[in-house]
PDB file of C-alpha atoms in Angstrom:
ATOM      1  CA  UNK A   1       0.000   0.000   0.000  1.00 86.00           C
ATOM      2  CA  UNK A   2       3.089   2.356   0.039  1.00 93.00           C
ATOM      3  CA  UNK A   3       2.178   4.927  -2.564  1.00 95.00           C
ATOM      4  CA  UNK A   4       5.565   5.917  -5.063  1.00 94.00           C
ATOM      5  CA  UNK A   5       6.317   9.385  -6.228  1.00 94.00           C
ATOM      6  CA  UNK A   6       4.534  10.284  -9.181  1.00 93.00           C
ATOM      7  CA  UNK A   7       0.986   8.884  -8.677  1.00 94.00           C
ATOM      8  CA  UNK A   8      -0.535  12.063  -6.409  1.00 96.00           C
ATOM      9  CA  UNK A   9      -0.968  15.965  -7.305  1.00 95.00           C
ATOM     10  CA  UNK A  10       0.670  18.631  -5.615  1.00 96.00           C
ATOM     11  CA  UNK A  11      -2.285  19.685  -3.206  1.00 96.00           C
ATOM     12  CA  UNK A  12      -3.068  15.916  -2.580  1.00 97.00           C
ATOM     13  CA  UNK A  13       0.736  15.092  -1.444  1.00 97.00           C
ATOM     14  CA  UNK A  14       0.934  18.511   0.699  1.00 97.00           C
ATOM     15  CA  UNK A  15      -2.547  18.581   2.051  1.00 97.00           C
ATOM     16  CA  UNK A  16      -1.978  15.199   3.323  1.00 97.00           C
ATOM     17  CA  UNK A  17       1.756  15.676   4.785  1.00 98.00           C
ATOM     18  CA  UNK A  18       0.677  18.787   6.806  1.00 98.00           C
ATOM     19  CA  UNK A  19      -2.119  16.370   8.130  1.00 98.00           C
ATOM     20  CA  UNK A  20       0.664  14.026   9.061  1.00 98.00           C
ATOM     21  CA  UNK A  21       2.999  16.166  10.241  1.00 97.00           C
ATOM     22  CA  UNK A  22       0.077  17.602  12.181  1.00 97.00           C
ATOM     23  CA  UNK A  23      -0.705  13.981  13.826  1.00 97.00           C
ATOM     24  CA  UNK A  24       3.394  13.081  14.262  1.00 97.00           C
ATOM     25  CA  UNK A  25       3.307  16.748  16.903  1.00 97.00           C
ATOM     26  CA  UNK A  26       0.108  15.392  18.517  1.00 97.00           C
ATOM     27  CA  UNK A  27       1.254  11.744  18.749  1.00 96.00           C
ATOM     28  CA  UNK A  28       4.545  12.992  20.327  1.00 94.00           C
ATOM     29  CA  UNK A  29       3.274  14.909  22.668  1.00 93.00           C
ATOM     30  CA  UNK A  30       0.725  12.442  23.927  1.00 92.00           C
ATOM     31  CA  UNK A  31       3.443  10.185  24.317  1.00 90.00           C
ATOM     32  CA  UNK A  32       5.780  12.530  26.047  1.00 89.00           C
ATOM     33  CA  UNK A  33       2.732  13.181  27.659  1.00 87.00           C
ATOM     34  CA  UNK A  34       2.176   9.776  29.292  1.00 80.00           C
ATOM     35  CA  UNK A  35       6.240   9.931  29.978  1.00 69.00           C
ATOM     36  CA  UNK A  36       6.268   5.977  30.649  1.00 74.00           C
ATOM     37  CA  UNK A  37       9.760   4.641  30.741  1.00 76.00           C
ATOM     38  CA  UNK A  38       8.630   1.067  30.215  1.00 75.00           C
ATOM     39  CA  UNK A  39       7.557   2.146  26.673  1.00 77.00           C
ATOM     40  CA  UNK A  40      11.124   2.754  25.318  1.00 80.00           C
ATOM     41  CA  UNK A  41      12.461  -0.603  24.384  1.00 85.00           C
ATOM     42  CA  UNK A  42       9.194  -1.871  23.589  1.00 88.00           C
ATOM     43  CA  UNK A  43       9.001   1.595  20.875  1.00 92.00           C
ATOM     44  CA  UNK A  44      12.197  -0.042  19.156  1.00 94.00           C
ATOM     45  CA  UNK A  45      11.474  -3.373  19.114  1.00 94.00           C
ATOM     46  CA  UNK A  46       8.032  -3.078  17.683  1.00 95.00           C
ATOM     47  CA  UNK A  47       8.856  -0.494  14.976  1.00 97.00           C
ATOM     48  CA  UNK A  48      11.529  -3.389  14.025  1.00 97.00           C
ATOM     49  CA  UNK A  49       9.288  -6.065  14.328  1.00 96.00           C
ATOM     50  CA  UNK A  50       7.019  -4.148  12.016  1.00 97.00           C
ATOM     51  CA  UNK A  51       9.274  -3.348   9.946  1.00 97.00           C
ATOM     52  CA  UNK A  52      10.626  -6.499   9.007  1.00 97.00           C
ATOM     53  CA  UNK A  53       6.959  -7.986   9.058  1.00 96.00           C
ATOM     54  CA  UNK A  54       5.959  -5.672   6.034  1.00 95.00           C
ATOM     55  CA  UNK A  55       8.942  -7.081   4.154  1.00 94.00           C
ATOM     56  CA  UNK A  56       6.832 -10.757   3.940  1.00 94.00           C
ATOM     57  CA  UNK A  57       4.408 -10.110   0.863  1.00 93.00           C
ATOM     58  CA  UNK A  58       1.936 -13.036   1.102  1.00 93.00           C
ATOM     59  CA  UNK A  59       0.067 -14.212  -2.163  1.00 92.00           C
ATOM     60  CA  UNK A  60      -3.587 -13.185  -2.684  1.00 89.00           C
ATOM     61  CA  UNK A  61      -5.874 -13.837  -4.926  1.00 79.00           C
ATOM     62  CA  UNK A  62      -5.113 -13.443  -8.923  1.00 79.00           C
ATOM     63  CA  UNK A  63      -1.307 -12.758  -8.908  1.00 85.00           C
ATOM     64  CA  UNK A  64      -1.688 -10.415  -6.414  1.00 88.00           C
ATOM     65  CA  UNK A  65       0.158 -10.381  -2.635  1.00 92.00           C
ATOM     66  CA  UNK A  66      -0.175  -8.315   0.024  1.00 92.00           C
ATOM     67  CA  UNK A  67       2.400  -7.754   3.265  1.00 93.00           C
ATOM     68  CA  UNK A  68       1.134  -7.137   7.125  1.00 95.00           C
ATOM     69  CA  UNK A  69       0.581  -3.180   8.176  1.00 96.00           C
ATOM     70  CA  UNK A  70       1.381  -3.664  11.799  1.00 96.00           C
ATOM     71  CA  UNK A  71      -1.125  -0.169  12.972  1.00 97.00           C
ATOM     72  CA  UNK A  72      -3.431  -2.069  15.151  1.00 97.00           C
ATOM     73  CA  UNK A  73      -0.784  -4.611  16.415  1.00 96.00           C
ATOM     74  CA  UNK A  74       1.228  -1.406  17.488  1.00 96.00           C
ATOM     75  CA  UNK A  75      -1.883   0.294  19.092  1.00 95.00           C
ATOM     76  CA  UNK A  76      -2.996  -2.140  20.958  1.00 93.00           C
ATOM     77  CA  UNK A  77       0.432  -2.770  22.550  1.00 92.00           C
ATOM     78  CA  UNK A  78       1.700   0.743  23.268  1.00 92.00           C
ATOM     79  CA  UNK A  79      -1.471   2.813  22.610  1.00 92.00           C
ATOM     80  CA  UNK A  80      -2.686   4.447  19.585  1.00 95.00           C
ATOM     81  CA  UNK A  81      -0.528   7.816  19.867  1.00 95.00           C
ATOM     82  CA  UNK A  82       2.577   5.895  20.126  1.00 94.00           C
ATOM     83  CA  UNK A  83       1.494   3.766  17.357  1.00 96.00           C
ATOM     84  CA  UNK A  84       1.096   6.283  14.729  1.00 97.00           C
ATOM     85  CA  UNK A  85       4.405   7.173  15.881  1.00 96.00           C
ATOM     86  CA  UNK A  86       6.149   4.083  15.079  1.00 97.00           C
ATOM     87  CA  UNK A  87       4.152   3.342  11.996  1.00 98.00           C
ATOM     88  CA  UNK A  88       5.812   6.840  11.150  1.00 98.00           C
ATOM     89  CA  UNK A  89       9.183   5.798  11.801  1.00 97.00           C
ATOM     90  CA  UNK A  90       8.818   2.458   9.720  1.00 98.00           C
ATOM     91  CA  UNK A  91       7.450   4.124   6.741  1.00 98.00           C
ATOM     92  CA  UNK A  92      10.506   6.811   6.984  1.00 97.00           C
ATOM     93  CA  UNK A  93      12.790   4.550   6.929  1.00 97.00           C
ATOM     94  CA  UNK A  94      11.345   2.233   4.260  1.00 96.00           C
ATOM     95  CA  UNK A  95      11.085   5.709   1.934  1.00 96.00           C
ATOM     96  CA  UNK A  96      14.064   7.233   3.007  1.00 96.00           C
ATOM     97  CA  UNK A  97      16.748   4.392   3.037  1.00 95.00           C
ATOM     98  CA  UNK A  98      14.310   1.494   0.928  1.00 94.00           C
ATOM     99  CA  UNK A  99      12.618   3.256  -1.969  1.00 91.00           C
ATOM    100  CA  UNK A 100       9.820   1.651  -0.513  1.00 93.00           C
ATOM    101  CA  UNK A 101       6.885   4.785  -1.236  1.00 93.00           C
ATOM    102  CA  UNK A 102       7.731   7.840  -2.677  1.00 94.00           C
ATOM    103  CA  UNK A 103       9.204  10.778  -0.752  1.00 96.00           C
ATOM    104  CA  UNK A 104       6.423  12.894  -1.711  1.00 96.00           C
ATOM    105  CA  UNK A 105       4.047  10.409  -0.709  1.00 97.00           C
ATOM    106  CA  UNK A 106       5.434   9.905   2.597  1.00 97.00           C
ATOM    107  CA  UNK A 107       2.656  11.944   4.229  1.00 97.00           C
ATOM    108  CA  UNK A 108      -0.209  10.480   2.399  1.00 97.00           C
ATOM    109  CA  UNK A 109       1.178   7.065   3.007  1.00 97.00           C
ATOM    110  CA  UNK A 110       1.674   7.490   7.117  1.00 98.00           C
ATOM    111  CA  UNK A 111      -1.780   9.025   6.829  1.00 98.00           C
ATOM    112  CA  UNK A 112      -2.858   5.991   5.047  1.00 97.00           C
ATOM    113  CA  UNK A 113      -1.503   3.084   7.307  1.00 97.00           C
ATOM    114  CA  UNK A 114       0.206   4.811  10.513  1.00 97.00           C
ATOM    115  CA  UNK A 115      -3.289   7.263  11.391  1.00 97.00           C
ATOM    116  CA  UNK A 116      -5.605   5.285  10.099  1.00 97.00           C
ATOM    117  CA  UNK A 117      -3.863   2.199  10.386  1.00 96.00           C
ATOM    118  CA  UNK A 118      -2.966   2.992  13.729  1.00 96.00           C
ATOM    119  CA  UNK A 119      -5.320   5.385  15.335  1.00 96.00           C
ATOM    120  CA  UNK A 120      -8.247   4.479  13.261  1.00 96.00           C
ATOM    121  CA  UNK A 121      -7.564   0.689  14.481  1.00 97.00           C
ATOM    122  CA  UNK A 122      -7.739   1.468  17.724  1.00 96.00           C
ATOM    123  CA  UNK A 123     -10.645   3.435  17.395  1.00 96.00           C
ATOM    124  CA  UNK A 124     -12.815   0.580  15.781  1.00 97.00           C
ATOM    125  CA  UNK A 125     -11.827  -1.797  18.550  1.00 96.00           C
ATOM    126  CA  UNK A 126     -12.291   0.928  21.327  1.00 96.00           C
ATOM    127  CA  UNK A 127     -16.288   1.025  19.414  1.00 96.00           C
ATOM    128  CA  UNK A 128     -16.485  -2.579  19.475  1.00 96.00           C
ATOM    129  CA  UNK A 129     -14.844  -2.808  22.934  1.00 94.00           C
ATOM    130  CA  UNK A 130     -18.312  -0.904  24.107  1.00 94.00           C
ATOM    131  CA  UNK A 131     -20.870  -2.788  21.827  1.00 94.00           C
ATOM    132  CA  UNK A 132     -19.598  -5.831  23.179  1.00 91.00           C
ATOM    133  CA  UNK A 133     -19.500  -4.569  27.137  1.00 87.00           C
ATOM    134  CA  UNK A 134     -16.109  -4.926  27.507  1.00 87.00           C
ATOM    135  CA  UNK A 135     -15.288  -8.752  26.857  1.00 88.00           C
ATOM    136  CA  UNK A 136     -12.078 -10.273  28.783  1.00 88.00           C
ATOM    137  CA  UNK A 137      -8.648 -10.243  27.410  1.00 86.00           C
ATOM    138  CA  UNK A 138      -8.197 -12.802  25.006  1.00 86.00           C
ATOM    139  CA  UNK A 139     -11.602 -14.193  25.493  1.00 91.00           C
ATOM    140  CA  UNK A 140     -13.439 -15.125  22.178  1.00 93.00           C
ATOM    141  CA  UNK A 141     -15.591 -11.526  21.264  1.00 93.00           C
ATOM    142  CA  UNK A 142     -11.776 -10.452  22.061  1.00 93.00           C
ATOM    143  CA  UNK A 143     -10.324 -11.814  19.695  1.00 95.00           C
ATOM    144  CA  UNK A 144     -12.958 -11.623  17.285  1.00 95.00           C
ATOM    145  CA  UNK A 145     -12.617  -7.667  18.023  1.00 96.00           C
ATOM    146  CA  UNK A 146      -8.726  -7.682  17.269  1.00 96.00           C
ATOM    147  CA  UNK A 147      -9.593  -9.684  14.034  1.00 97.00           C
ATOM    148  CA  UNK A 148     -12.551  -7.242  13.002  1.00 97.00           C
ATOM    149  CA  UNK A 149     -10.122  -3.643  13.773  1.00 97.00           C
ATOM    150  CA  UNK A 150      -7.141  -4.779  12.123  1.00 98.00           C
ATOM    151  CA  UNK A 151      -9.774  -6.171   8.965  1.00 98.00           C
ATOM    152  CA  UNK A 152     -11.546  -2.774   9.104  1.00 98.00           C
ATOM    153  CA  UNK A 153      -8.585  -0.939   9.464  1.00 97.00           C
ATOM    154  CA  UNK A 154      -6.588  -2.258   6.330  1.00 97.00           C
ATOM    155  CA  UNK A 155      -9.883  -1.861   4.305  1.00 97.00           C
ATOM    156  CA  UNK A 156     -10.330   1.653   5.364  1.00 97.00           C
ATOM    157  CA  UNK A 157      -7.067   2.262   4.800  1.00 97.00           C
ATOM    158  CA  UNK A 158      -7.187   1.157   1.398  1.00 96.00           C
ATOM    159  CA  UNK A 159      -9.836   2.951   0.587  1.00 97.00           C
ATOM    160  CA  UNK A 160      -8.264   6.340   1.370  1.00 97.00           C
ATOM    161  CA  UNK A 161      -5.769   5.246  -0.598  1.00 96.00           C
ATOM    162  CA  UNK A 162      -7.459   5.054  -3.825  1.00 96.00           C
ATOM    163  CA  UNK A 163      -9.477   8.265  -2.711  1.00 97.00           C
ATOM    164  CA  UNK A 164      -6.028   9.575  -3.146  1.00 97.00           C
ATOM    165  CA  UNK A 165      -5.336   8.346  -6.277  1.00 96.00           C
ATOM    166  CA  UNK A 166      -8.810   9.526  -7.413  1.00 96.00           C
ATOM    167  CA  UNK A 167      -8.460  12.623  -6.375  1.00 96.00           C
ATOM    168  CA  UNK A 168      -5.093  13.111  -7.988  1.00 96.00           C
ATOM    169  CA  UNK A 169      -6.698  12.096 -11.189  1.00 94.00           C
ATOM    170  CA  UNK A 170      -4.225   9.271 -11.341  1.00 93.00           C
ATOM    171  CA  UNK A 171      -7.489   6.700 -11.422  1.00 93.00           C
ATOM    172  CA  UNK A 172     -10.758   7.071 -11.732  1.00 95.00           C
ATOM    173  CA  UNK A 173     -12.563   6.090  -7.748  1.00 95.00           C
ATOM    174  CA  UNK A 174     -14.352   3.732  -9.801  1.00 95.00           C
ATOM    175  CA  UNK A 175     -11.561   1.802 -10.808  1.00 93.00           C
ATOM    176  CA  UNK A 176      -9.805   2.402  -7.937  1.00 93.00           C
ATOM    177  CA  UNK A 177     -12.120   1.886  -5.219  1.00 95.00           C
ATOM    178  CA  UNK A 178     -13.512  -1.586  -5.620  1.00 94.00           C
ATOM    179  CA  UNK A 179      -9.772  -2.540  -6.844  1.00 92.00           C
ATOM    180  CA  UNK A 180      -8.312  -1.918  -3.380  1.00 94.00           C
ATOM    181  CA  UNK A 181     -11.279  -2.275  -1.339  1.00 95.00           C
ATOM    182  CA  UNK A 182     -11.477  -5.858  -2.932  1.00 93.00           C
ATOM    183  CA  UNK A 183      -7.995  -6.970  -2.579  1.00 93.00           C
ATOM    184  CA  UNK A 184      -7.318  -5.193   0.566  1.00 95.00           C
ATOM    185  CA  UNK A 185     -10.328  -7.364   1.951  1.00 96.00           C
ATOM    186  CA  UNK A 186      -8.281 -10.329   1.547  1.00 94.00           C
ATOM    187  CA  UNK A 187      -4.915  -8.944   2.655  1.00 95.00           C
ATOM    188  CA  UNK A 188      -7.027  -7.426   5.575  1.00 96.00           C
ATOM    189  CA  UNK A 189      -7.942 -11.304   7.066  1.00 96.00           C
ATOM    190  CA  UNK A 190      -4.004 -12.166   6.747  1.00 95.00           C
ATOM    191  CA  UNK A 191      -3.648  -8.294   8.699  1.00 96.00           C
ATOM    192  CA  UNK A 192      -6.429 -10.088  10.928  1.00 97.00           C
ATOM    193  CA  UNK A 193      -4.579 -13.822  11.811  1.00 97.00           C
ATOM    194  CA  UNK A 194      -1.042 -12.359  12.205  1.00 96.00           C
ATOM    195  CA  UNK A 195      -2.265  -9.313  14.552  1.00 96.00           C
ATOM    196  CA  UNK A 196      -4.262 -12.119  16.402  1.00 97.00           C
ATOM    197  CA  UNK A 197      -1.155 -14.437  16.383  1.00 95.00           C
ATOM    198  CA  UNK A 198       1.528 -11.716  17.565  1.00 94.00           C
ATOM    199  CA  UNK A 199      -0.722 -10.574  20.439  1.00 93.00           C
ATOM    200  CA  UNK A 200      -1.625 -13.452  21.727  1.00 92.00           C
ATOM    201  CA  UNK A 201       1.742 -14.719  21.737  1.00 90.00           C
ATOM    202  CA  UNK A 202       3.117 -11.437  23.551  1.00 88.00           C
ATOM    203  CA  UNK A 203       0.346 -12.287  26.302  1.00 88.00           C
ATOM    204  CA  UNK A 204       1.180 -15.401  26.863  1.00 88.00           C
ATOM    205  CA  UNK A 205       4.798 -14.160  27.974  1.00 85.00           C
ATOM    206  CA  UNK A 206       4.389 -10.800  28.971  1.00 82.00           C
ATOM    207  CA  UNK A 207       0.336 -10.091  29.808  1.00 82.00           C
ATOM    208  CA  UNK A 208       2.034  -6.589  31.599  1.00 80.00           C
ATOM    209  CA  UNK A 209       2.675  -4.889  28.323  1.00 78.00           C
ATOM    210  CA  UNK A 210      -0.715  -4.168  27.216  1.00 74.00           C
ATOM    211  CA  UNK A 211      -1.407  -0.607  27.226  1.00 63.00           C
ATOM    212  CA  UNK A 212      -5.198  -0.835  25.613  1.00 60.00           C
ATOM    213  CA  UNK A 213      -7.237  -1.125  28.866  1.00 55.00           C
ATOM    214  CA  UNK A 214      -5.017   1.880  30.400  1.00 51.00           C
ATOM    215  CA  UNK A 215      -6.197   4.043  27.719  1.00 49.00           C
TER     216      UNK A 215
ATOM    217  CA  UNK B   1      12.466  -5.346  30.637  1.00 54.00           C
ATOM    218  CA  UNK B   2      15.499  -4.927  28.368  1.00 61.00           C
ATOM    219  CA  UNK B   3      16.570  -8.509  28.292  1.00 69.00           C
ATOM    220  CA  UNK B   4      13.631 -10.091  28.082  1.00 75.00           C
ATOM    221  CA  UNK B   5      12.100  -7.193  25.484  1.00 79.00           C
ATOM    222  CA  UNK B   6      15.099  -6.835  23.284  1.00 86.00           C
ATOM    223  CA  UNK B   7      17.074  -9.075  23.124  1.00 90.00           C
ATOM    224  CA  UNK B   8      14.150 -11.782  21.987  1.00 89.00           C
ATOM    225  CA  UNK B   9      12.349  -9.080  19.905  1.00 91.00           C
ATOM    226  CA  UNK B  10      15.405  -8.240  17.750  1.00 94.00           C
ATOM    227  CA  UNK B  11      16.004 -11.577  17.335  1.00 95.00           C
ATOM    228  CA  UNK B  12      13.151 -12.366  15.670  1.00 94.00           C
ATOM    229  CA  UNK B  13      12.626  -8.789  13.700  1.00 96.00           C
ATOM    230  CA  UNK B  14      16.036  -9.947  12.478  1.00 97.00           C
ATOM    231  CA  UNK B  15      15.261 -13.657  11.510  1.00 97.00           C
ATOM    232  CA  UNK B  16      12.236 -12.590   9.681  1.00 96.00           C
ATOM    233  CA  UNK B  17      13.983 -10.144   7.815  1.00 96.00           C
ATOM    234  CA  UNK B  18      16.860 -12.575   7.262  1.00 96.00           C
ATOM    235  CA  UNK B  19      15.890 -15.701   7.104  1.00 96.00           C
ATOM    236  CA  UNK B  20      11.930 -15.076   5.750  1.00 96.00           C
ATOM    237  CA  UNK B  21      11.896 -11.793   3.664  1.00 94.00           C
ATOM    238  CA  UNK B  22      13.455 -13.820   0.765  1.00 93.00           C
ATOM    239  CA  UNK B  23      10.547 -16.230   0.570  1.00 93.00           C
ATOM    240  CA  UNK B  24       8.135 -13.257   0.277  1.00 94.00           C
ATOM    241  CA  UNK B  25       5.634 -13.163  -2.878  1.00 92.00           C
ATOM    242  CA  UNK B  26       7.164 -11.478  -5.634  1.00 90.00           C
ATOM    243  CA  UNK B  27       3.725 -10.688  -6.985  1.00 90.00           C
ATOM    244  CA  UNK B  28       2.963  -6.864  -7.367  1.00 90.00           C
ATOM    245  CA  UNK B  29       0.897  -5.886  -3.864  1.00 89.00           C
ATOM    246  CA  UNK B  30      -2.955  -4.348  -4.206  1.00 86.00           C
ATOM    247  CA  UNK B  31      -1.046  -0.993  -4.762  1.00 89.00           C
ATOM    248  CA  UNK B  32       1.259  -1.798  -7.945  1.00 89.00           C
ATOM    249  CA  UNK B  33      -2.015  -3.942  -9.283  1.00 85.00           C
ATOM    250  CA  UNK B  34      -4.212  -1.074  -9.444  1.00 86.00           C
ATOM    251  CA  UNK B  35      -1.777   1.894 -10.826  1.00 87.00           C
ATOM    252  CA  UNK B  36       0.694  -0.710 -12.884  1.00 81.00           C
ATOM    253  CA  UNK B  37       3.910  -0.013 -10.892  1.00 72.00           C
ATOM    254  CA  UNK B  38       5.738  -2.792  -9.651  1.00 64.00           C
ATOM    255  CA  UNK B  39       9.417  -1.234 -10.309  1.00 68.00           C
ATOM    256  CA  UNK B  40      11.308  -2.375  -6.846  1.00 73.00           C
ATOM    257  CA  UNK B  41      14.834  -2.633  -6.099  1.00 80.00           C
ATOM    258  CA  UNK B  42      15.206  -6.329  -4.634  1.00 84.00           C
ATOM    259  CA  UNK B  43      17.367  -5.991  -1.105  1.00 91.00           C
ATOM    260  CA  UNK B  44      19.972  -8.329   0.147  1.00 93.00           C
ATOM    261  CA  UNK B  45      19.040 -10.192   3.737  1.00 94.00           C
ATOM    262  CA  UNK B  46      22.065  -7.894   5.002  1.00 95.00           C
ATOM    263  CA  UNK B  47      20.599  -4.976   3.775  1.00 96.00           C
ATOM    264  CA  UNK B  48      17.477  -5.618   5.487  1.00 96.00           C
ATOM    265  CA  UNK B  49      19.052  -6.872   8.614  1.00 96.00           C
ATOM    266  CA  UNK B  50      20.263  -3.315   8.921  1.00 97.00           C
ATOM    267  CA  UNK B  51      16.888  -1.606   8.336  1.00 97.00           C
ATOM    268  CA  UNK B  52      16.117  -3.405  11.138  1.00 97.00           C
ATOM    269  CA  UNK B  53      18.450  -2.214  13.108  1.00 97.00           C
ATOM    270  CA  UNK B  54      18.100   1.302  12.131  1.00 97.00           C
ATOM    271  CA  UNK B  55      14.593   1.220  12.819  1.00 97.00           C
ATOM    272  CA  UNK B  56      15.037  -0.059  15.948  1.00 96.00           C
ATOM    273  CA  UNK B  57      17.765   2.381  16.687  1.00 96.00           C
ATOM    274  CA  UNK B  58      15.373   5.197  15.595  1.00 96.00           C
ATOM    275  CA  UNK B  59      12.613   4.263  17.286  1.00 95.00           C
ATOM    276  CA  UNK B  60      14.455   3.782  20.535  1.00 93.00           C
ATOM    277  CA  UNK B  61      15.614   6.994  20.143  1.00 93.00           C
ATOM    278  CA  UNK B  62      12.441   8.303  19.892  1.00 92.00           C
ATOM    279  CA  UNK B  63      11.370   6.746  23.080  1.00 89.00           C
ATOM    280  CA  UNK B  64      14.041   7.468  24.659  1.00 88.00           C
ATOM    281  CA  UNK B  65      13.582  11.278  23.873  1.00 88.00           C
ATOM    282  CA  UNK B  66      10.086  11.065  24.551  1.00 86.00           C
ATOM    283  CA  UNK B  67      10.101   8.599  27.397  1.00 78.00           C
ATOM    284  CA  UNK B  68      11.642  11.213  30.146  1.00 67.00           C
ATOM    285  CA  UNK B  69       9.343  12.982  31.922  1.00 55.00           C
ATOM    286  CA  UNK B  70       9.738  17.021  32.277  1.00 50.00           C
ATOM    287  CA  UNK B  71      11.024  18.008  35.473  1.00 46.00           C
TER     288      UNK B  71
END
């Protein structure tokens, strides 16, 4: 989903990095905010699980693959202000030093999977978390709720994405929309399993970590 | 924290990227289907090893800026 250099307009690429920027300030301070030491390590060694996690493109239907976004994951373990900042520091590094998304992208692409991915995520389960009065950790409706954010998440995500493009005249939303929305549905149920997978396994070991009920 | 945080994290952020990332689909992602780009550089396992561990440094920097409380 990491958008290259060339495919949005001027006022789409710099509308939507002074809304990242904007979120990267807020996100920071939030997190400076909340000034918890135990956070530190954790901050690395998610943003490098994640980032070696998006370098496993997984086949999808028709030819096409699709890699792991990591937002909710990150979230749900260090909160969603903290997540959008290590989504941001992923997807800098992966433009900067990978080629991986364009340069002038870099703000619609953190918008794309580090806010929405992230904070949107969170958001859904947070909505869910009250439909469904609160279930226990790891209970079944729990996990069903992790599935459903980080599914809902990647969609929406995708979506915004080929708003983007639409809007930048690059594809018609036509095209675009049920294109992404479509495979992205798919890629979102792998987004689903390993976000599932990775958080259950972290509280198994280390149930401590979890900042979503603090939150 | 560190020890059991780290030092087992980076281990596996560094086996995937190592050991896994090679195995990854080749096939263009959603993305490249939809606007016809698909023009990537393919990275050594090295090479991603160290984006790993310039993430990580980054991101612990970050933390670690953002992690001390004002006094």
């Amino acid at each position: 989903m990491h958008i290259p250099d060339g495919f949005l307009d001027a006022k789409t690429w710099i509308g939507l990095s002074v809304v990242s920027g904007g979120a990267i300030m807020v996100a920071a301070m939030r997190t400076r905010k909340e000034g918890d030491e135990k956070r530190i390590p954790l901050m690395g060694v998610m943003a490098a699980f994640i980032f070696a996690a998006q370098m496993i493109n997984f086949p999808v239907a028709g030819g096409t693959s699709g890699h792991f976004v990591g937002g909710v994951l990150a979230a749900l373990l260090l909160g969603p202000f903290t997540g959008v900042l290590i989504m941001s520091t992923v997807l800098i590094v992966q433009c900067l030093v990978f080629q991986d998304g364009g340069v002038t992208a870099l703000g619609a692409n953190i918008f794309n999977m580090g806010i929405v991915g992230s904070l949107g995520g969170y958001f859904i389960y947070k909505l869910l978390d009250a439909l469904l009065q609160r279930p226990r950790w790891m209970s079944k409706r729990n996990i069903i709720m992790i599935f459903s954010s980080a599914w809902v998440a990647t969609v929406i995500a995708s979506i915004f994405c080929a708003a983007e493009l639409a809007c930048s005249n690059t594809v018609p939303f036509r095209i675009a929309f049920p294109a992404m929305a479509g495979v992205h549905a798919l890629i979102g149920i792998g987004e689903g399993l390993i976000t599932i997978g990775v958080v259950s396994f972290i509280y198994r070991v280390r149930p401590d970590l979890f900042q979503v009920e603090k939150i | 924290m560190n020890k059991t945080i780290i030092i087992p994290g980076l281990i596996i952020a560094g086996a995937i990227a190592f050991f896994v990332s090679p195995f990854a689909s080749k096939s263009p992602d959603g993305l490249e289907r939809v606007i016809g780009s698909a023009d990537k550089r393919e990275f050594t396992p090295v090479e991603k090893l160290a984006g790993v561990g310039l993430t990580f440094g980054i991101a612990f920097g970050a933390g670690f800026l953002l992690g001390k409380r004002k006094k």
